Amino acid sequence: MTDIARVMIVDDDRAIRWVLERALAQPDLEVECVERADTVLGRLLDDPPDVLVTDIRMPGIDGLDLMARVREAHPDLPVIVMTAHSDLDSAVASYQGGAFEYLPKPFDVDEALALVRRAAAHARERQRPVSVPEGLDAEIIGEAPAMQEVFRAIGRLSHSHITVMINGESGTGKERVARALHQHSPRTGKPFIALNMAAIPRDLIESELFGHEKGAFTGATSQRQGRFEQSNGGTLFLDEIGDMPAETQTRLLRVLADGEFYRVGGHTPVRVDVRIIAATHQNLEILVDDGRFREDLFHRLNVIRVHLPKLAERREDIPRLARHFLAEAAKELSTDVKVLTAEAETHLTQLPWPGNVRQLENTCRWLTVMASGREVLVEDLPPELRNSDGADAANGDWRSAFRDWADRALAAGHTHLLEQAVPDFERILVETALKHTGGRKGEAAELLGWGRNTLTRKLKTLLPALADE
């Protein structure tokens, strides 16, 4: 394909052909207009253009039939379908037939020109080989300093059965880290069972965890093993541990202390050997102070703590994560791998990502389904991600972003904001200073305006994995 893209327009409406022929009269486009599909079908099959633009309803061969015949011979040919009948059936039939894009009449000529150029760029991209990005099968992706700390923690715990607490906002990948801890532990090959405390009705949590005997309650028609028995010898991951009811906290504490429990309605103790990995997005210390979480259970679970950063705190990982998720989505949906343009990639790195890694993953799945071409432009992003608010925050207006966060947190009823914000603020500054000094603590302390002893003390609470290095 040369730099000049050949475009064929098939439409029985003379006015539409006239408008498009003049709108597409550009140095990079070579346009041919025809009235009927049957007069050019043979030529289309033998020597297809780079882009085909066709109406749906025409005498003889209609647009959908034309698209089906041409794409059978040339499946990579982008076809733009036009119609004055802008109904759901036409749109669905167009996309199901493999249309590159659906263009309802009347249309804006600038929009039509931009769409044809995107289709031409798509055709060029399809001619280039696609390589699956490295790291597709990686458990966790991360080059940011905060993620390197997580990797070090997993490595140091690889020969241990010790209890671990994972802290991080929703969507940061706590279960992925828990699975990695299990897979790199002596318990690999044994069961890994994940249970979200917030997703289970309160009256079913104990049965879910510890199982029940036949007849223990209405509906208990047979004996059932709970998650503890199912994960015997392996790892039990308790997500959102802060939502566990008080009575269940008491039973869990006994299991951790004694290594045995009773099924609901049972009288025979059941012994298990289970490693517990707990996770929460909440501040458990505050829950303890408020009397909503047992202090003795907190200390049992909080043996080793791993902190997961927000996606906005590891922006350098966003391009690689996006490539990974786009490849995963393409594999899942049996379609071509989408490729981000440099502008789209830069835009994604500047967004605030309140939903963290999960939001990025869902965005990549959305793009795989909804983006027209193989190349993903900024205009292809979901509408809520196209504005520049996130870019402004990333490029320096952090005070406004911080004020917005405080407004949202208070409006949602959160309290003790300083206890959450100050450690996060200090952790980000420490990580960034260490990054700029290559890990040299004396120089990092000087950049921050602290003494070395102050930095050492802060590391023990903020980044314990780095404290002894």
GROMACS .gro file of C-alpha atoms in nm:
model
  469
    1MET     CA    1   0.000   0.000   0.000
    2THR     CA    2   0.144   0.339  -0.104
    3ASP     CA    3   0.105   0.669   0.080
    4ILE     CA    4  -0.195   0.742  -0.142
    5ALA     CA    5  -0.499   0.537  -0.038
    6ARG     CA    6  -0.748   0.420  -0.302
    7VAL     CA    7  -1.108   0.472  -0.193
    8MET     CA    8  -1.416   0.337  -0.372
    9ILE     CA    9  -1.762   0.479  -0.296
   10VAL     CA   10  -2.070   0.279  -0.395
   11ASP     CA   11  -2.401   0.465  -0.359
   12ASP     CA   12  -2.702   0.504  -0.587
   13ASP     CA   13  -2.762   0.857  -0.452
   14ARG     CA   14  -2.594   1.101  -0.693
   15ALA     CA   15  -2.588   1.381  -0.434
   16ILE     CA   16  -2.405   1.167  -0.182
   17ARG     CA   17  -2.149   1.062  -0.441
   18TRP     CA   18  -2.093   1.427  -0.537
   19VAL     CA   19  -2.046   1.541  -0.175
   20LEU     CA   20  -1.809   1.258  -0.086
   21GLU     CA   21  -1.606   1.287  -0.404
   22ARG     CA   22  -1.533   1.652  -0.328
   23ALA     CA   23  -1.484   1.604   0.047
   24LEU     CA   24  -1.233   1.325  -0.018
   25ALA     CA   25  -1.044   1.512  -0.288
   26GLN     CA   26  -0.725   1.516  -0.081
   27PRO     CA   27  -0.359   1.467  -0.178
   28ASP     CA   28  -0.342   1.141   0.018
   29LEU     CA   29  -0.664   0.992  -0.125
   30GLU     CA   30  -0.760   0.865  -0.471
   31VAL     CA   31  -1.139   0.842  -0.500
   32GLU     CA   32  -1.366   0.653  -0.740
   33CYS     CA   33  -1.746   0.675  -0.722
   34VAL     CA   34  -1.987   0.420  -0.873
   35GLU     CA   35  -2.366   0.393  -0.874
   36ARG     CA   36  -2.422   0.017  -0.858
   37ALA     CA   37  -2.229  -0.260  -0.686
   38ASP     CA   38  -2.293  -0.524  -0.952
   39THR     CA   39  -2.109  -0.320  -1.214
   40VAL     CA   40  -1.781  -0.323  -1.018
   41LEU     CA   41  -1.806  -0.647  -0.817
   42GLY     CA   42  -1.559  -0.837  -1.035
   43ARG     CA   43  -1.306  -0.557  -1.022
   44LEU     CA   44  -1.347  -0.526  -0.645
   45LEU     CA   45  -1.270  -0.894  -0.604
   46ASP     CA   46  -0.969  -0.888  -0.839
   47ASP     CA   47  -0.819  -0.554  -0.742
   48PRO     CA   48  -0.973  -0.422  -0.419
   49PRO     CA   49  -0.926  -0.060  -0.308
   50ASP     CA   50  -0.769   0.028   0.026
   51VAL     CA   51  -1.106   0.146   0.164
   52LEU     CA   52  -1.459   0.064   0.051
   53VAL     CA   53  -1.747   0.299   0.136
   54THR     CA   54  -2.092   0.160   0.054
   55ASP     CA   55  -2.457   0.242   0.109
   56ILE     CA   56  -2.677  -0.034   0.251
   57ARG     CA   57  -2.993  -0.004   0.042
   58MET     CA   58  -2.923  -0.003  -0.332
   59PRO     CA   59  -3.076  -0.169  -0.638
   60GLY     CA   60  -2.921  -0.501  -0.734
   61ILE     CA   61  -2.658  -0.605  -0.481
   62ASP     CA   62  -2.715  -0.421  -0.153
   63GLY     CA   63  -2.434  -0.295   0.068
   64LEU     CA   64  -2.439  -0.581   0.318
   65ASP     CA   65  -2.426  -0.842   0.044
   66LEU     CA   66  -2.146  -0.649  -0.128
   67MET     CA   67  -1.950  -0.632   0.196
   68ALA     CA   68  -1.996  -1.006   0.256
   69ARG     CA   69  -1.871  -1.099  -0.092
   70VAL     CA   70  -1.573  -0.864  -0.086
   71ARG     CA   71  -1.466  -0.952   0.268
   72GLU     CA   72  -1.485  -1.322   0.189
   73ALA     CA   73  -1.209  -1.268  -0.065
   74HIS     CA   74  -1.031  -0.984   0.120
   75PRO     CA   75  -1.105  -1.015   0.494
   76ASP     CA   76  -0.867  -0.728   0.583
   77LEU     CA   77  -1.040  -0.471   0.363
   78PRO     CA   78  -1.199  -0.199   0.581
   79VAL     CA   79  -1.558  -0.132   0.477
   80ILE     CA   80  -1.750   0.177   0.589
   81VAL     CA   81  -2.126   0.126   0.569
   82MET     CA   82  -2.356   0.426   0.511
   83THR     CA   83  -2.732   0.438   0.548
   84ALA     CA   84  -3.011   0.692   0.572
   85HIS     CA   85  -3.207   0.436   0.775
   86SER     CA   86  -3.029   0.480   1.108
   87ASP     CA   87  -3.193   0.198   1.299
   88LEU     CA   88  -3.057  -0.063   1.537
   89ASP     CA   89  -3.098  -0.352   1.293
   90SER     CA   90  -2.887  -0.177   1.029
   91ALA     CA   91  -2.611  -0.098   1.277
   92VAL     CA   92  -2.603  -0.450   1.419
   93ALA     CA   93  -2.611  -0.610   1.073
   94SER     CA   94  -2.324  -0.385   0.961
   95TYR     CA   95  -2.096  -0.470   1.251
   96GLN     CA   96  -2.187  -0.839   1.243
   97GLY     CA   97  -2.091  -0.839   0.876
   98GLY     CA   98  -1.747  -0.705   0.968
   99ALA     CA   99  -1.789  -0.335   0.893
  100PHE     CA  100  -1.499  -0.112   0.994
  101GLU     CA  101  -1.747   0.159   1.089
  102TYR     CA  102  -2.114   0.252   1.051
  103LEU     CA  103  -2.190   0.602   0.918
  104PRO     CA  104  -2.553   0.722   0.943
  105LYS     CA  105  -2.680   0.984   0.698
  106PRO     CA  106  -2.678   1.279   0.705
  107PHE     CA  107  -2.314   1.295   0.814
  108ASP     CA  108  -2.058   1.568   0.867
  109VAL     CA  109  -1.815   1.573   0.574
  110ASP     CA  110  -1.516   1.634   0.804
  111GLU     CA  111  -1.620   1.332   1.009
  112ALA     CA  112  -1.645   1.123   0.692
  113LEU     CA  113  -1.299   1.236   0.579
  114ALA     CA  114  -1.146   1.155   0.918
  115LEU     CA  115  -1.315   0.814   0.916
  116VAL     CA  116  -1.184   0.727   0.568
  117ARG     CA  117  -0.832   0.826   0.671
  118ARG     CA  118  -0.858   0.609   0.983
  119ALA     CA  119  -0.975   0.319   0.769
  120ALA     CA  120  -0.677   0.372   0.536
  121ALA     CA  121  -0.440   0.379   0.834
  122HIS     CA  122  -0.606   0.061   0.959
  123ALA     CA  123  -0.541  -0.106   0.624
  124ARG     CA  124  -0.173  -0.009   0.646
  125GLU     CA  125  -0.148  -0.142   1.000
  126ARG     CA  126  -0.300  -0.477   0.902
  127GLN     CA  127  -0.009  -0.529   0.665
  128ARG     CA  128   0.241  -0.512   0.950
  129PRO     CA  129   0.310  -0.825   1.157
  130VAL     CA  130   0.178  -0.822   1.512
  131SER     CA  131   0.396  -0.951   1.791
  132VAL     CA  132   0.247  -1.045   2.124
  133PRO     CA  133   0.404  -0.817   2.386
  134GLU     CA  134   0.650  -0.964   2.631
  135GLY     CA  135   0.504  -1.040   2.968
  136LEU     CA  136   0.168  -1.170   2.844
  137ASP     CA  137   0.194  -1.463   3.080
  138ALA     CA  138   0.349  -1.264   3.361
  139GLU     CA  139   0.176  -1.287   3.699
  140ILE     CA  140   0.230  -0.922   3.782
  141ILE     CA  141   0.369  -0.640   3.570
  142GLY     CA  142   0.556  -0.350   3.725
  143GLU     CA  143   0.875  -0.153   3.679
  144ALA     CA  144   0.783   0.134   3.914
  145PRO     CA  145   0.978   0.153   4.244
  146ALA     CA  146   0.663   0.083   4.446
  147MET     CA  147   0.604  -0.239   4.251
  148GLN     CA  148   0.968  -0.341   4.281
  149GLU     CA  149   0.916  -0.325   4.656
  150VAL     CA  150   0.620  -0.564   4.617
  151PHE     CA  151   0.837  -0.800   4.409
  152ARG     CA  152   1.107  -0.793   4.677
  153ALA     CA  153   0.851  -0.877   4.942
  154ILE     CA  154   0.725  -1.174   4.738
  155GLY     CA  155   1.082  -1.293   4.690
  156ARG     CA  156   1.167  -1.266   5.059
  157LEU     CA  157   0.852  -1.454   5.153
  158SER     CA  158   0.904  -1.728   4.893
  159HIS     CA  159   1.027  -1.984   5.148
  160SER     CA  160   0.782  -1.887   5.419
  161HIS     CA  161   0.441  -1.998   5.545
  162ILE     CA  162   0.395  -1.672   5.736
  163THR     CA  163   0.065  -1.479   5.741
  164VAL     CA  164   0.057  -1.174   5.510
  165MET     CA  165  -0.165  -0.866   5.503
  166ILE     CA  166  -0.205  -0.685   5.168
  167ASN     CA  167  -0.318  -0.323   5.172
  168GLY     CA  168  -0.434  -0.139   4.863
  169GLU     CA  169  -0.726   0.039   4.703
  170SER     CA  170  -0.992  -0.155   4.515
  171GLY     CA  171  -0.865  -0.263   4.174
  172THR     CA  172  -0.493  -0.249   4.256
  173GLY     CA  173  -0.446  -0.625   4.208
  174LYS     CA  174  -0.448  -0.763   4.561
  175GLU     CA  175  -0.563  -1.109   4.451
  176ARG     CA  176  -0.290  -1.126   4.184
  177VAL     CA  177  -0.029  -1.057   4.452
  178ALA     CA  178  -0.187  -1.315   4.682
  179ARG     CA  179  -0.170  -1.575   4.403
  180ALA     CA  180   0.193  -1.487   4.337
  181LEU     CA  181   0.274  -1.526   4.708
  182HIS     CA  182   0.111  -1.870   4.697
  183GLN     CA  183   0.276  -1.979   4.372
  184HIS     CA  184   0.621  -1.880   4.499
  185SER     CA  185   0.576  -2.045   4.838
  186PRO     CA  186   0.635  -2.402   4.958
  187ARG     CA  187   0.258  -2.451   4.917
  188THR     CA  188   0.259  -2.414   4.540
  189GLY     CA  189   0.069  -2.700   4.382
  190LYS     CA  190  -0.171  -2.706   4.676
  191PRO     CA  191  -0.513  -2.533   4.669
  192PHE     CA  192  -0.543  -2.156   4.651
  193ILE     CA  193  -0.891  -2.050   4.762
  194ALA     CA  194  -1.006  -1.687   4.740
  195LEU     CA  195  -1.302  -1.554   4.935
  196ASN     CA  196  -1.435  -1.196   4.935
  197MET     CA  197  -1.583  -1.112   5.273
  198ALA     CA  198  -1.783  -0.819   5.133
  199ALA     CA  199  -1.959  -1.041   4.877
  200ILE     CA  200  -2.107  -1.296   5.122
  201PRO     CA  201  -2.430  -1.240   5.321
  202ARG     CA  202  -2.350  -1.211   5.691
  203ASP     CA  203  -2.563  -1.513   5.787
  204LEU     CA  204  -2.374  -1.738   5.544
  205ILE     CA  205  -2.013  -1.635   5.618
  206GLU     CA  206  -1.948  -1.894   5.890
  207SER     CA  207  -2.091  -2.176   5.679
  208GLU     CA  208  -1.883  -2.056   5.384
  209LEU     CA  209  -1.563  -2.049   5.590
  210PHE     CA  210  -1.606  -2.351   5.815
  211GLY     CA  211  -1.867  -2.568   5.638
  212HIS     CA  212  -2.172  -2.723   5.801
  213GLU     CA  213  -2.316  -3.055   5.904
  214LYS     CA  214  -2.629  -3.205   5.757
  215GLY     CA  215  -2.935  -3.053   5.926
  216ALA     CA  216  -2.740  -2.767   6.085
  217PHE     CA  217  -2.998  -2.521   5.950
  218THR     CA  218  -3.287  -2.508   5.706
  219GLY     CA  219  -3.157  -2.606   5.364
  220ALA     CA  220  -2.850  -2.791   5.494
  221THR     CA  221  -2.943  -3.121   5.329
  222SER     CA  222  -2.592  -3.265   5.338
  223GLN     CA  223  -2.254  -3.211   5.499
  224ARG     CA  224  -2.047  -2.942   5.328
  225GLN     CA  225  -1.679  -2.855   5.351
  226GLY     CA  226  -1.597  -2.489   5.405
  227ARG     CA  227  -1.316  -2.287   5.252
  228PHE     CA  228  -1.074  -2.378   5.529
  229GLU     CA  229  -1.105  -2.749   5.458
  230GLN     CA  230  -1.094  -2.692   5.081
  231SER     CA  231  -0.764  -2.502   5.116
  232ASN     CA  232  -0.603  -2.750   5.358
  233GLY     CA  233  -0.231  -2.766   5.282
  234GLY     CA  234  -0.256  -2.454   5.068
  235THR     CA  235  -0.351  -2.088   5.098
  236LEU     CA  236  -0.677  -1.918   5.192
  237PHE     CA  237  -0.703  -1.562   5.063
  238LEU     CA  238  -0.952  -1.353   5.261
  239ASP     CA  239  -1.022  -1.037   5.065
  240GLU     CA  240  -1.184  -0.732   5.228
  241ILE     CA  241  -1.115  -0.874   5.572
  242GLY     CA  242  -1.235  -0.546   5.726
  243ASP     CA  243  -1.594  -0.640   5.635
  244MET     CA  244  -1.587  -0.960   5.842
  245PRO     CA  245  -1.860  -0.962   6.113
  246ALA     CA  246  -1.749  -0.951   6.478
  247GLU     CA  247  -1.867  -1.303   6.561
  248THR     CA  248  -1.680  -1.447   6.262
  249GLN     CA  249  -1.368  -1.255   6.366
  250THR     CA  250  -1.380  -1.441   6.699
  251ARG     CA  251  -1.403  -1.781   6.529
  252LEU     CA  252  -1.125  -1.695   6.286
  253LEU     CA  253  -0.899  -1.592   6.572
  254ARG     CA  254  -0.952  -1.933   6.737
  255VAL     CA  255  -0.866  -2.113   6.413
  256LEU     CA  256  -0.546  -1.913   6.377
  257ALA     CA  257  -0.454  -1.985   6.739
  258ASP     CA  258  -0.551  -2.354   6.756
  259GLY     CA  259  -0.539  -2.474   6.394
  260GLU     CA  260  -0.881  -2.635   6.432
  261PHE     CA  261  -1.249  -2.545   6.414
  262TYR     CA  262  -1.599  -2.693   6.421
  263ARG     CA  263  -1.832  -2.701   6.124
  264VAL     CA  264  -2.161  -2.518   6.179
  265GLY     CA  265  -2.377  -2.764   6.373
  266GLY     CA  266  -2.080  -2.995   6.431
  267HIS     CA  267  -1.926  -3.138   6.750
  268THR     CA  268  -1.606  -3.292   6.612
  269PRO     CA  269  -1.305  -3.062   6.570
  270VAL     CA  270  -1.153  -3.038   6.222
  271ARG     CA  271  -0.778  -2.974   6.201
  272VAL     CA  272  -0.630  -2.790   5.903
  273ASP     CA  273  -0.295  -2.657   5.786
  274VAL     CA  274  -0.375  -2.336   5.600
  275ARG     CA  275  -0.174  -2.025   5.528
  276ILE     CA  276  -0.381  -1.706   5.555
  277ILE     CA  277  -0.330  -1.410   5.325
  278ALA     CA  278  -0.567  -1.126   5.410
  279ALA     CA  279  -0.635  -0.809   5.214
  280THR     CA  280  -0.826  -0.486   5.261
  281HIS     CA  281  -0.866  -0.140   5.113
  282GLN     CA  282  -0.955  -0.006   5.457
  283ASN     CA  283  -0.734   0.123   5.737
  284LEU     CA  284  -0.761  -0.160   5.989
  285GLU     CA  285  -0.593   0.046   6.263
  286ILE     CA  286  -0.886   0.290   6.244
  287LEU     CA  287  -1.136   0.002   6.251
  288VAL     CA  288  -0.959  -0.130   6.562
  289ASP     CA  289  -0.974   0.212   6.728
  290ASP     CA  290  -1.345   0.236   6.645
  291GLY     CA  291  -1.410  -0.111   6.791
  292ARG     CA  292  -1.512  -0.259   6.456
  293PHE     CA  293  -1.219  -0.500   6.426
  294ARG     CA  294  -1.063  -0.712   6.698
  295GLU     CA  295  -0.720  -0.587   6.796
  296ASP     CA  296  -0.591  -0.937   6.875
  297LEU     CA  297  -0.705  -1.063   6.533
  298PHE     CA  298  -0.544  -0.760   6.367
  299HIS     CA  299  -0.208  -0.846   6.525
  300ARG     CA  300  -0.247  -1.212   6.421
  301LEU     CA  301  -0.304  -1.112   6.060
  302ASN     CA  302  -0.065  -0.818   6.042
  303VAL     CA  303   0.258  -1.020   6.067
  304ILE     CA  304   0.394  -0.901   5.731
  305ARG     CA  305   0.228  -0.616   5.547
  306VAL     CA  306   0.256  -0.556   5.172
  307HIS     CA  307   0.134  -0.222   5.037
  308LEU     CA  308   0.004  -0.207   4.678
  309PRO     CA  309   0.031   0.135   4.511
  310LYS     CA  310  -0.247   0.300   4.318
  311LEU     CA  311  -0.211   0.294   3.941
  312ALA     CA  312  -0.163   0.672   3.945
  313GLU     CA  313   0.146   0.613   4.162
  314ARG     CA  314   0.306   0.387   3.900
  315ARG     CA  315   0.232   0.567   3.575
  316GLU     CA  316   0.545   0.431   3.408
  317ASP     CA  317   0.380   0.086   3.416
  318ILE     CA  318   0.064   0.193   3.231
  319PRO     CA  319   0.188   0.141   2.870
  320ARG     CA  320   0.313  -0.210   2.939
  321LEU     CA  321   0.002  -0.298   3.138
  322ALA     CA  322  -0.218  -0.169   2.856
  323ARG     CA  323  -0.032  -0.378   2.596
  324HIS     CA  324  -0.067  -0.681   2.822
  325PHE     CA  325  -0.442  -0.632   2.874
  326LEU     CA  326  -0.505  -0.560   2.504
  327ALA     CA  327  -0.330  -0.886   2.414
  328GLU     CA  328  -0.527  -1.074   2.681
  329ALA     CA  329  -0.857  -0.926   2.557
  330ALA     CA  330  -0.775  -1.014   2.195
  331LYS     CA  331  -0.701  -1.372   2.298
  332GLU     CA  332  -1.019  -1.392   2.506
  333LEU     CA  333  -1.236  -1.250   2.226
  334SER     CA  334  -1.054  -1.429   1.939
  335THR     CA  335  -0.978  -1.109   1.753
  336ASP     CA  336  -0.679  -0.899   1.644
  337VAL     CA  337  -0.460  -0.731   1.904
  338LYS     CA  338  -0.526  -0.357   1.919
  339VAL     CA  339  -0.224  -0.124   1.917
  340LEU     CA  340  -0.216   0.212   2.098
  341THR     CA  341  -0.085   0.510   1.908
  342ALA     CA  342   0.186   0.708   2.086
  343GLU     CA  343  -0.066   0.987   2.156
  344ALA     CA  344  -0.320   0.745   2.305
  345GLU     CA  345  -0.053   0.579   2.517
  346THR     CA  346   0.065   0.915   2.650
  347HIS     CA  347  -0.294   1.018   2.722
  348LEU     CA  348  -0.359   0.700   2.920
  349THR     CA  349  -0.051   0.759   3.136
  350GLN     CA  350  -0.184   1.102   3.236
  351LEU     CA  351  -0.530   0.994   3.354
  352PRO     CA  352  -0.615   0.966   3.726
  353TRP     CA  353  -0.742   0.602   3.709
  354PRO     CA  354  -0.959   0.600   4.024
  355GLY     CA  355  -1.047   0.235   3.950
  356ASN     CA  356  -0.676   0.146   3.931
  357VAL     CA  357  -0.551  -0.157   3.735
  358ARG     CA  358  -0.899  -0.311   3.711
  359GLN     CA  359  -1.028   0.004   3.538
  360LEU     CA  360  -0.739  -0.008   3.290
  361GLU     CA  361  -0.806  -0.376   3.220
  362ASN     CA  362  -1.176  -0.309   3.159
  363THR     CA  363  -1.087  -0.013   2.935
  364CYS     CA  364  -0.863  -0.238   2.723
  365ARG     CA  365  -1.142  -0.493   2.692
  366TRP     CA  366  -1.380  -0.212   2.587
  367LEU     CA  367  -1.133  -0.088   2.325
  368THR     CA  368  -1.088  -0.438   2.185
  369VAL     CA  369  -1.462  -0.454   2.118
  370MET     CA  370  -1.544  -0.093   2.032
  371ALA     CA  371  -1.239   0.064   1.860
  372SER     CA  372  -1.284   0.053   1.482
  373GLY     CA  373  -0.931  -0.002   1.362
  374ARG     CA  374  -0.631  -0.194   1.479
  375GLU     CA  375  -0.470   0.132   1.585
  376VAL     CA  376  -0.632   0.292   1.892
  377LEU     CA  377  -0.649   0.672   1.879
  378VAL     CA  378  -0.735   0.911   2.162
  379GLU     CA  379  -1.075   0.957   1.995
  380ASP     CA  380  -1.137   0.582   2.031
  381LEU     CA  381  -1.122   0.598   2.410
  382PRO     CA  382  -1.443   0.585   2.615
  383PRO     CA  383  -1.595   0.935   2.639
  384GLU     CA  384  -1.519   0.968   3.010
  385LEU     CA  385  -1.145   0.917   2.942
  386ARG     CA  386  -1.106   1.163   2.656
  387ASN     CA  387  -1.103   1.487   2.858
  388SER     CA  388  -0.782   1.637   2.983
  389ASP     CA  389  -0.865   1.664   3.355
  390GLY     CA  390  -0.639   1.373   3.441
  391ALA     CA  391  -0.362   1.507   3.222
  392ASP     CA  392  -0.377   1.846   3.396
  393ALA     CA  393  -0.347   1.676   3.735
  394ALA     CA  394  -0.055   1.462   3.621
  395ASN     CA  395   0.124   1.759   3.466
  396GLY     CA  396   0.142   1.964   3.783
  397ASP     CA  397  -0.199   2.068   3.917
  398TRP     CA  398  -0.179   1.807   4.191
  399ARG     CA  399  -0.331   2.041   4.450
  400SER     CA  400  -0.659   2.052   4.257
  401ALA     CA  401  -0.658   1.675   4.223
  402PHE     CA  402  -0.584   1.640   4.595
  403ARG     CA  403  -0.867   1.881   4.680
  404ASP     CA  404  -1.106   1.682   4.458
  405TRP     CA  405  -1.003   1.361   4.635
  406ALA     CA  406  -1.072   1.516   4.976
  407ASP     CA  407  -1.411   1.645   4.859
  408ARG     CA  408  -1.511   1.302   4.728
  409ALA     CA  409  -1.386   1.121   5.039
  410LEU     CA  410  -1.575   1.350   5.277
  411ALA     CA  411  -1.889   1.339   5.061
  412ALA     CA  412  -1.873   0.958   5.080
  413GLY     CA  413  -1.865   0.973   5.459
  414HIS     CA  414  -1.499   0.881   5.513
  415THR     CA  415  -1.325   1.005   5.828
  416HIS     CA  416  -0.968   1.028   5.959
  417LEU     CA  417  -0.848   1.151   5.620
  418LEU     CA  418  -0.512   1.268   5.750
  419GLU     CA  419  -0.429   0.920   5.876
  420GLN     CA  420  -0.464   0.793   5.521
  421ALA     CA  421  -0.333   1.091   5.323
  422VAL     CA  422  -0.016   1.181   5.516
  423PRO     CA  423   0.146   0.833   5.498
  424ASP     CA  424   0.057   0.808   5.127
  425PHE     CA  425   0.197   1.157   5.065
  426GLU     CA  426   0.523   1.077   5.244
  427ARG     CA  427   0.552   0.734   5.081
  428ILE     CA  428   0.524   0.884   4.731
  429LEU     CA  429   0.791   1.146   4.807
  430VAL     CA  430   1.027   0.888   4.956
  431GLU     CA  431   0.984   0.647   4.664
  432THR     CA  432   1.041   0.926   4.411
  433ALA     CA  433   1.348   1.060   4.590
  434LEU     CA  434   1.500   0.711   4.610
  435LYS     CA  435   1.426   0.661   4.241
  436HIS     CA  436   1.614   0.980   4.154
  437THR     CA  437   1.914   0.883   4.369
  438GLY     CA  438   1.931   0.522   4.257
  439GLY     CA  439   1.841   0.404   4.609
  440ARG     CA  440   2.109   0.609   4.790
  441LYS     CA  441   1.938   0.700   5.115
  442GLY     CA  442   2.168   0.981   5.224
  443GLU     CA  443   2.114   1.171   4.900
  444ALA     CA  444   1.739   1.097   4.908
  445ALA     CA  445   1.715   1.239   5.261
  446GLU     CA  446   1.891   1.556   5.143
  447LEU     CA  447   1.648   1.593   4.850
  448LEU     CA  448   1.356   1.567   5.093
  449GLY     CA  449   1.506   1.807   5.346
  450TRP     CA  450   1.527   1.535   5.615
  451GLY     CA  451   1.815   1.400   5.814
  452ARG     CA  452   1.925   1.045   5.731
  453ASN     CA  453   1.792   0.917   6.066
  454THR     CA  454   1.450   1.064   5.988
  455LEU     CA  455   1.445   0.889   5.650
  456THR     CA  456   1.550   0.560   5.812
  457ARG     CA  457   1.271   0.591   6.068
  458LYS     CA  458   1.014   0.675   5.798
  459LEU     CA  459   1.124   0.379   5.587
  460LYS     CA  460   1.050   0.139   5.870
  461THR     CA  461   0.685   0.245   5.873
  462LEU     CA  462   0.626   0.348   5.512
  463LEU     CA  463   0.844   0.107   5.313
  464PRO     CA  464   0.966  -0.166   5.550
  465ALA     CA  465   1.105  -0.380   5.267
  466LEU     CA  466   1.358  -0.103   5.192
  467ALA     CA  467   1.448  -0.021   5.551
  468ASP     CA  468   1.724  -0.281   5.587
  469GLU     CA  469   1.878  -0.240   5.242
   0.00000   0.00000   0.00000
